[in-house]
Amino acid sequence: MYMRYLIIFSGLMALINAKDAAAASVEESVQHSHFDFKGTVTKVNAATLPQIRPTASTIIVKVDEVVHAPPILGDYTGKEVTVRLNQPGGVRTGQQFVFFTTSWMFGSSIAVREIHRTQAEPDMSSVRRRVAEARRTVADNKLQNRLTHAELVVVGRVSVVRAAPENIRRDSVAEHDAGWEEAVIQIESVLKGQINEQSIVILFPSSGDVMWKSAPKFREGEEGTWVLRRERMRGLPPTEEYFTALNPRDFHSKDQLDRIKRLVR
Amino acid sequence: MTLFRNSESWLRAAPQSPYVGLLTALAIAMPTSSIYAQGTVAVSVVNMIPQTLSGESVTDSEPNLAVNPSNTQNIAASAFTPDPMGGVNAPIYISTDGGQSWVLNSIVPGNDTIAETGTHDITLRFGSTSNVLYAAIQRGDATNVLSVLRTNDFTSANPMTELVSRGGVDQPYVEAISVAGTDRVYVGYSDLTAPGGMRSTVDRSLDAATTPAPAGFTSQRIEARNTCGNEAPSVRPAVHETGTVYAAFFRWTKCDYVPYTSDVVVVRDDNFAAGSSGAFTALREPPPPAGDGMPGVSVVTDRLVPFGVRTLGYQKVGSRISIAVDPYDSQRVYLAWGDGADAAHFALHVRKSSDGGVTWSSNDLRTIPSATNPSLAINSRGRVGFLYQKLTGTAPGQRWETHLERTDDDFATPPIDLVLHQAPDTVGHDPLRNDVPLGDYNQLLAVGRDFYGVFSGNNTPDMANFPHGVKFQRNADFAARKLLAVDNVTEVNASIDPFFFKVPEVLIVDTCLRHPWLCVSPSKLGRGSFTLECALRGCIIVDPLPKNCLVKFSCPGCGPGGLCPPFYNIYLDGLKQAWDVGLYDAKGRPVEHKQFNTRAGLVISFRPSRENYLEGRIGNYLLGFEMSSKGTPGTEYKVKTRVQRSDRPFEPPN
C-alpha cells in the first residue's frame, strides 16, 4: 500500500515537474522566438524555398494555428514553412508540435530557425496564455533593465524644443548626423533619482537617419515618463554631461505610468 | 598566340595577325561604327522585395551588391532592410539564379531590432575565386561600430563570422579580390577617432578567407595631410589583381560652415598594401614648390561640398565618390565624385588617369548636373559603366531618374544611356527627417563582360517608371498602380525598395571593332574539330558558321518533306566549362537559341530565319566563344564538333 502511494506521488511529481519544465521552456523560448505556431510536419529532409539545400535538419511544416507572429507575415495559418531544426532528425511526417522559431529566409515562402518545440496540445488556450504571459514578462524585463540603469526617471511635459548648442552640433558632423536638439521638460514628479530643479534639459536626436531612427523624438506639449541617463557629448568639456533618452524604452506615454511605477526600483 | 592589350602594340602586330580578314569581314557587315541601340540590350530590372514581405513599406535604401565571379548565379545584396521578425541578425538579399529572384537571408549579426533599419551602413563583396562573401557593416544594434564579417556559404542559416569589431567608424566600404589562393580584402572607412580629423582609413587583410579572426586585418591611415579637423565619410578602395590598390576620398580643408571646401584625393599602393608601414604612398604630389611632396594626388582642389544638408530634393549629397580600375590595365583608372555649393551648382564629375593616378584628365570626361550616387565599373572589354541618380523637374513635381551610361571612348561620343527607373521624389522622406531617401550610395559592378547593379527608388508599380521593364516579386497591381499586401487585397503604401539590374554585353561584333586585340579566330581547324585558345582573359573567339560548314563539318540542307529551314543542333564537346558560347547574326546581335549541357560539352540548338538561311551553309551566323572564369589563358582547348539537322528542337536524352 505504501509503495503504491509512493509510485502515485512520484508520478504526480514527475508530471508537475514536466509541466514546470515546459512552462520554463516557453518562458525562455519567447525571449528569442518571434514566430510561434502549432504545426504538422508534412515532409522531412525538404524545404519550401529553392535557395535552401534540404538536409536532415530542414523540414516542411504546415502551420495549423498561429500563437504569435509578426504583423508583416499576415495570417500564415494553413501555409507551409521550412523549419530548420536545432538537431537533425527526431521528427516524423504527421507529427504535430508547437514550434518556437525565429527568422531565417523570406522569399516566395518563409524559412525559420527552431528555438524550441513542445508537443502540441489539442486545446491551445493554455499555450496561448503561457506565451502571452511570457511575452509580457520579457517586455517588462527589458523595460526594468532600462529603469535599473537609469539615473533619473521623471514624469512631465515638454515645454520647449530648441536646437542644441553650436559646439555639440558642429562636433557631431558625420554622415549619420544626429541633428541634436534640446527638450526642456517641466517635471511633475520624480520616480527615480533626485533633482532639485522644476525642469530638466535633455538632448535628443531629431534625425530620422538609420542610426537615430529609433531614438524618441519630442515635441512641445508632449507628456509622459522619461527614463534618463547621463551622456558625455563630443564637443563639450568632459565635465559637462547631458541627460538623454536614446532608447525607445526611454520614453512612455502617460497611460504606461502604472506599469513603470510597478517596475521602477 | 600572343595578344596585346595595348592598342599601339596591336597595330604593330596586326600585319601578322591572321584575324585581319575576319575583322575586315565583320567591319563590312557593320552598317555603322556603332551598332548599339537600347532596344538590342536585354536589360533586366528586378524589385528585390520577396513576395512574403509584400506588406512592408520601410525605406530599403542605400543598397550594395556582390556578384560571385566564380559563379555569377550567386549574388548578394544589402540595403537598410530590417529582419522582418525583429531577430538579432539583419538580412542580406541573396539570389542563386543570377538575380532573377531574391530572398532575404538573416545572417548578419547586429540587426537593429527596433528601428526597422537592419544594420546601419553595409557593403558586400565576394572573393573572386574563393566563393567567400565579405561584409563590412556598421552594426545596427550600436552606434558607429564596425564589423567585418565573412561566410563561405551565403545561403546558410549560420550567422556570418565576425573578423573585426571596432568603434568610431563611419561608412565602411569593402572590396575583395582572390590572388594566388588567398583573398585580399580592403575596407575603406572614416575613422571618427582619428587625431586631427585625418579620418580616411583603409583596413586590409592579405588572407581573409580562412585565417581565424581577426584574419590579419590591419589599419592603414591613407590621409597624410592636415584637414579642417574633420573629413568626409566616403572612402573607396579599388583593387587590381596585379597588386595595385587605389583609394579615393574627400579631404576637407575648410569646414567652419556649409558648404565645406574639399580636395578630391587618390592614393595608391603597388603591392596589395602589404607593407607594415608606408602603404598607399606610391602616389605623391610633386616636391615644393610645385606641390608638397606628400602622398596622395589631388585630382581637384577647393571644391565646395554641401555636407549635411538637403540639396537635391529631399536628398543629402555631401559625400559621393567612386573609383574603378580597368581589370586589364592597372594604370587605367576612372574617378567620379559630386561637388557644388548648392542644388543649382551640384554635379557629378568623371575623370580618368592613364598613368596610375599620377596625372588626370584636366577637364571632366562627363558632367551630370543635379545627380548623386555615382558608381563606376569597367568590364572585361574595357567598357566603362557609370551609374547615377539624377533629379529632374521642378518642385513639387521632381523625379529621380536612375541612369546607366556606358562608353568605349571616354564619353567623346554620346554614351549608351539606359534609364532604368524614373519616379517621383515623393517617398522615403518622413516626418522624422530622413534626409537620404535613396541612401548615400548605390552600386555598379562589372563581372566579365556584363554589368550588374543595384539602386533604391520609389516602388510604385507603374510601368511608365521602368522604361526597360521590371519584375516585381512582391504583390502589385500594375493596372491600378498599387502595391498589395500578402493577402493580395490590402493596399500598401509606396516606399523605397532596392532594385537589381543586369545589363549583359552581348554584341560581340561591336566589341571586336572597338577592341580588336580581344578578338581572334579558332585555330587548328580540322574536320570535326578545332582549337580554342586565348592568351588574355576576356578575349573572344569568333567563328562564322558558313566557314564551319566548309571546313569542320557538312551542313545538311532541308530534308525532303521536312521542316525548312530545319533546326540545327551544333555539338561542341570539350569546352570543359571554360568557355561561354553565344550565337549571333552577322551584325553581332544575339540570336535566339537554346543551350543544353551534355556529359561531353554543349549543344547549341536553333532554327535559322528564312531570310538568313543559306542551303548547305546554315546562314550568316557566328559562334562567339568567351573564356569563362574557369578557363585558363594560354591553354589549348580542343573541341570536337558536329552538326545535326532536325525537324524538332533538340531534346536532351533522359
PDB file of C-alpha atoms in Angstrom, chain B residues 5-138:
ATOM      1  CA  ARG B   5      46.017  44.754 -74.776  1.00  0.00           C
ATOM      2  CA  ASN B   6      47.747  47.956 -75.722  1.00  0.00           C
ATOM      3  CA  SER B   7      46.334  49.240 -78.972  1.00  0.00           C
ATOM      4  CA  GLU B   8      49.653  50.509 -80.324  1.00  0.00           C
ATOM      5  CA  SER B   9      51.150  47.091 -79.865  1.00  0.00           C
ATOM      6  CA  TRP B  10      48.215  45.606 -81.637  1.00  0.00           C
ATOM      7  CA  LEU B  11      48.738  47.903 -84.591  1.00  0.00           C
ATOM      8  CA  ARG B  12      52.276  46.674 -84.858  1.00  0.00           C
ATOM      9  CA  ALA B  13      51.151  43.113 -84.589  1.00  0.00           C
ATOM     10  CA  ALA B  14      48.240  43.475 -86.921  1.00  0.00           C
ATOM     11  CA  PRO B  15      50.033  42.807 -90.188  1.00  0.00           C
ATOM     12  CA  GLN B  16      50.948  39.338 -88.948  1.00  0.00           C
ATOM     13  CA  SER B  17      47.575  38.732 -87.453  1.00  0.00           C
ATOM     14  CA  PRO B  18      45.582  36.004 -89.169  1.00  0.00           C
ATOM     15  CA  TYR B  19      42.418  37.692 -87.911  1.00  0.00           C
ATOM     16  CA  VAL B  20      42.568  40.813 -90.005  1.00  0.00           C
ATOM     17  CA  GLY B  21      40.366  39.222 -92.618  1.00  0.00           C
ATOM     18  CA  LEU B  22      37.808  38.281 -90.031  1.00  0.00           C
ATOM     19  CA  LEU B  23      37.743  41.740 -88.556  1.00  0.00           C
ATOM     20  CA  THR B  24      37.514  43.246 -92.006  1.00  0.00           C
ATOM     21  CA  ALA B  25      34.613  40.975 -92.783  1.00  0.00           C
ATOM     22  CA  LEU B  26      32.924  41.946 -89.574  1.00  0.00           C
ATOM     23  CA  ALA B  27      33.514  45.588 -90.316  1.00  0.00           C
ATOM     24  CA  ILE B  28      31.965  45.228 -93.743  1.00  0.00           C
ATOM     25  CA  ALA B  29      28.961  43.599 -92.162  1.00  0.00           C
ATOM     26  CA  MET B  30      28.525  46.604 -89.925  1.00  0.00           C
ATOM     27  CA  PRO B  31      26.232  49.344 -91.163  1.00  0.00           C
ATOM     28  CA  THR B  32      27.764  51.966 -88.866  1.00  0.00           C
ATOM     29  CA  SER B  33      30.656  52.232 -86.498  1.00  0.00           C
ATOM     30  CA  SER B  34      28.354  51.530 -83.586  1.00  0.00           C
ATOM     31  CA  ILE B  35      25.508  49.102 -83.767  1.00  0.00           C
ATOM     32  CA  TYR B  36      24.478  49.631 -80.198  1.00  0.00           C
ATOM     33  CA  ALA B  37      20.892  50.567 -79.684  1.00  0.00           C
ATOM     34  CA  GLN B  38      18.929  50.455 -76.485  1.00  0.00           C
ATOM     35  CA  GLY B  39      16.432  48.066 -77.945  1.00  0.00           C
ATOM     36  CA  THR B  40      19.058  45.420 -78.522  1.00  0.00           C
ATOM     37  CA  VAL B  41      20.138  45.255 -74.902  1.00  0.00           C
ATOM     38  CA  ALA B  42      18.383  42.673 -72.770  1.00  0.00           C
ATOM     39  CA  VAL B  43      18.205  44.675 -69.550  1.00  0.00           C
ATOM     40  CA  SER B  44      16.621  43.005 -66.577  1.00  0.00           C
ATOM     41  CA  VAL B  45      15.360  45.046 -63.634  1.00  0.00           C
ATOM     42  CA  VAL B  46      14.008  43.238 -60.580  1.00  0.00           C
ATOM     43  CA  ASN B  47      12.300  44.603 -57.478  1.00  0.00           C
ATOM     44  CA  MET B  48      14.056  42.611 -54.771  1.00  0.00           C
ATOM     45  CA  ILE B  49      11.415  42.594 -52.029  1.00  0.00           C
ATOM     46  CA  PRO B  50      10.188  38.999 -51.680  1.00  0.00           C
ATOM     47  CA  GLN B  51       6.540  38.056 -52.088  1.00  0.00           C
ATOM     48  CA  THR B  52       6.129  37.093 -48.449  1.00  0.00           C
ATOM     49  CA  LEU B  53       7.077  40.641 -47.443  1.00  0.00           C
ATOM     50  CA  SER B  54       4.566  42.298 -49.752  1.00  0.00           C
ATOM     51  CA  GLY B  55       3.157  44.228 -46.825  1.00  0.00           C
ATOM     52  CA  GLU B  56       6.377  46.061 -45.986  1.00  0.00           C
ATOM     53  CA  SER B  57       6.758  49.800 -46.531  1.00  0.00           C
ATOM     54  CA  VAL B  58      10.054  50.708 -44.884  1.00  0.00           C
ATOM     55  CA  THR B  59      12.809  52.689 -46.591  1.00  0.00           C
ATOM     56  CA  ASP B  60      15.048  49.954 -48.014  1.00  0.00           C
ATOM     57  CA  SER B  61      17.682  52.409 -49.177  1.00  0.00           C
ATOM     58  CA  GLU B  62      21.464  52.651 -49.625  1.00  0.00           C
ATOM     59  CA  PRO B  63      21.863  49.333 -51.432  1.00  0.00           C
ATOM     60  CA  ASN B  64      25.019  47.438 -52.213  1.00  0.00           C
ATOM     61  CA  LEU B  65      25.752  44.408 -54.363  1.00  0.00           C
ATOM     62  CA  ALA B  66      28.189  41.495 -54.630  1.00  0.00           C
ATOM     63  CA  VAL B  67      28.306  39.135 -57.609  1.00  0.00           C
ATOM     64  CA  ASN B  68      30.295  35.943 -57.176  1.00  0.00           C
ATOM     65  CA  PRO B  69      32.795  35.977 -60.065  1.00  0.00           C
ATOM     66  CA  SER B  70      33.194  32.212 -59.714  1.00  0.00           C
ATOM     67  CA  ASN B  71      29.500  31.644 -60.205  1.00  0.00           C
ATOM     68  CA  THR B  72      27.531  34.634 -61.361  1.00  0.00           C
ATOM     69  CA  GLN B  73      24.295  32.889 -60.480  1.00  0.00           C
ATOM     70  CA  ASN B  74      25.168  33.653 -56.866  1.00  0.00           C
ATOM     71  CA  ILE B  75      24.566  37.280 -55.980  1.00  0.00           C
ATOM     72  CA  ALA B  76      24.196  39.001 -52.629  1.00  0.00           C
ATOM     73  CA  ALA B  77      22.846  42.463 -51.904  1.00  0.00           C
ATOM     74  CA  SER B  78      22.127  44.679 -48.953  1.00  0.00           C
ATOM     75  CA  ALA B  79      20.023  47.682 -48.023  1.00  0.00           C
ATOM     76  CA  PHE B  80      18.570  49.271 -44.903  1.00  0.00           C
ATOM     77  CA  THR B  81      16.249  46.313 -44.604  1.00  0.00           C
ATOM     78  CA  PRO B  82      15.363  45.033 -41.150  1.00  0.00           C
ATOM     79  CA  ASP B  83      14.918  41.448 -40.146  1.00  0.00           C
ATOM     80  CA  PRO B  84      11.203  41.008 -40.788  1.00  0.00           C
ATOM     81  CA  MET B  85      10.669  39.298 -37.443  1.00  0.00           C
ATOM     82  CA  GLY B  86      12.855  41.602 -35.398  1.00  0.00           C
ATOM     83  CA  GLY B  87      15.517  38.962 -34.760  1.00  0.00           C
ATOM     84  CA  VAL B  88      19.083  39.607 -33.739  1.00  0.00           C
ATOM     85  CA  ASN B  89      20.503  39.069 -37.238  1.00  0.00           C
ATOM     86  CA  ALA B  90      19.915  41.505 -40.081  1.00  0.00           C
ATOM     87  CA  PRO B  91      19.222  40.136 -43.533  1.00  0.00           C
ATOM     88  CA  ILE B  92      21.057  40.248 -46.795  1.00  0.00           C
ATOM     89  CA  TYR B  93      19.323  39.672 -50.092  1.00  0.00           C
ATOM     90  CA  ILE B  94      20.526  36.576 -51.897  1.00  0.00           C
ATOM     91  CA  SER B  95      19.912  35.193 -55.365  1.00  0.00           C
ATOM     92  CA  THR B  96      21.030  31.834 -56.719  1.00  0.00           C
ATOM     93  CA  ASP B  97      19.618  32.334 -60.199  1.00  0.00           C
ATOM     94  CA  GLY B  98      21.609  35.270 -61.465  1.00  0.00           C
ATOM     95  CA  GLY B  99      19.413  37.914 -59.874  1.00  0.00           C
ATOM     96  CA  GLN B 100      16.075  36.895 -61.317  1.00  0.00           C
ATOM     97  CA  SER B 101      14.654  36.026 -57.891  1.00  0.00           C
ATOM     98  CA  TRP B 102      15.658  37.134 -54.419  1.00  0.00           C
ATOM     99  CA  VAL B 103      15.150  36.043 -50.841  1.00  0.00           C
ATOM    100  CA  LEU B 104      16.196  37.577 -47.554  1.00  0.00           C
ATOM    101  CA  ASN B 105      18.653  35.573 -45.503  1.00  0.00           C
ATOM    102  CA  SER B 106      19.058  36.857 -41.947  1.00  0.00           C
ATOM    103  CA  ILE B 107      22.706  36.082 -41.223  1.00  0.00           C
ATOM    104  CA  VAL B 108      24.280  39.469 -40.415  1.00  0.00           C
ATOM    105  CA  PRO B 109      24.889  39.956 -36.685  1.00  0.00           C
ATOM    106  CA  GLY B 110      23.742  43.297 -35.308  1.00  0.00           C
ATOM    107  CA  ASN B 111      20.174  43.842 -36.514  1.00  0.00           C
ATOM    108  CA  ASP B 112      18.559  46.964 -35.136  1.00  0.00           C
ATOM    109  CA  THR B 113      15.608  45.179 -33.566  1.00  0.00           C
ATOM    110  CA  ILE B 114      13.637  48.346 -33.003  1.00  0.00           C
ATOM    111  CA  ALA B 115      14.263  50.912 -35.689  1.00  0.00           C
ATOM    112  CA  GLU B 116      13.456  48.702 -38.684  1.00  0.00           C
ATOM    113  CA  THR B 117      16.715  49.506 -40.427  1.00  0.00           C
ATOM    114  CA  GLY B 118      18.643  46.234 -40.189  1.00  0.00           C
ATOM    115  CA  THR B 119      22.251  47.260 -39.935  1.00  0.00           C
ATOM    116  CA  HIS B 120      23.421  50.798 -40.428  1.00  0.00           C
ATOM    117  CA  ASP B 121      25.848  51.200 -43.375  1.00  0.00           C
ATOM    118  CA  ILE B 122      26.615  47.877 -45.049  1.00  0.00           C
ATOM    119  CA  THR B 123      28.585  46.805 -48.127  1.00  0.00           C
ATOM    120  CA  LEU B 124      29.341  43.348 -49.536  1.00  0.00           C
ATOM    121  CA  ARG B 125      31.856  41.653 -51.828  1.00  0.00           C
ATOM    122  CA  PHE B 126      32.750  38.119 -52.885  1.00  0.00           C
ATOM    123  CA  GLY B 127      36.313  36.922 -53.203  1.00  0.00           C
ATOM    124  CA  SER B 128      36.869  36.457 -56.916  1.00  0.00           C
ATOM    125  CA  THR B 129      37.563  32.716 -56.755  1.00  0.00           C
ATOM    126  CA  SER B 130      37.005  31.727 -53.125  1.00  0.00           C
ATOM    127  CA  ASN B 131      33.183  31.830 -53.006  1.00  0.00           C
ATOM    128  CA  VAL B 132      33.588  33.644 -49.678  1.00  0.00           C
ATOM    129  CA  LEU B 133      31.275  36.587 -49.111  1.00  0.00           C
ATOM    130  CA  TYR B 134      32.550  39.513 -47.027  1.00  0.00           C
ATOM    131  CA  ALA B 135      30.532  42.241 -45.382  1.00  0.00           C
ATOM    132  CA  ALA B 136      31.664  45.473 -43.800  1.00  0.00           C
ATOM    133  CA  ILE B 137      28.922  46.921 -41.641  1.00  0.00           C
ATOM    134  CA  GLN B 138      28.064  49.437 -39.038  1.00  0.00           C
TER     135      GLN B 138
END
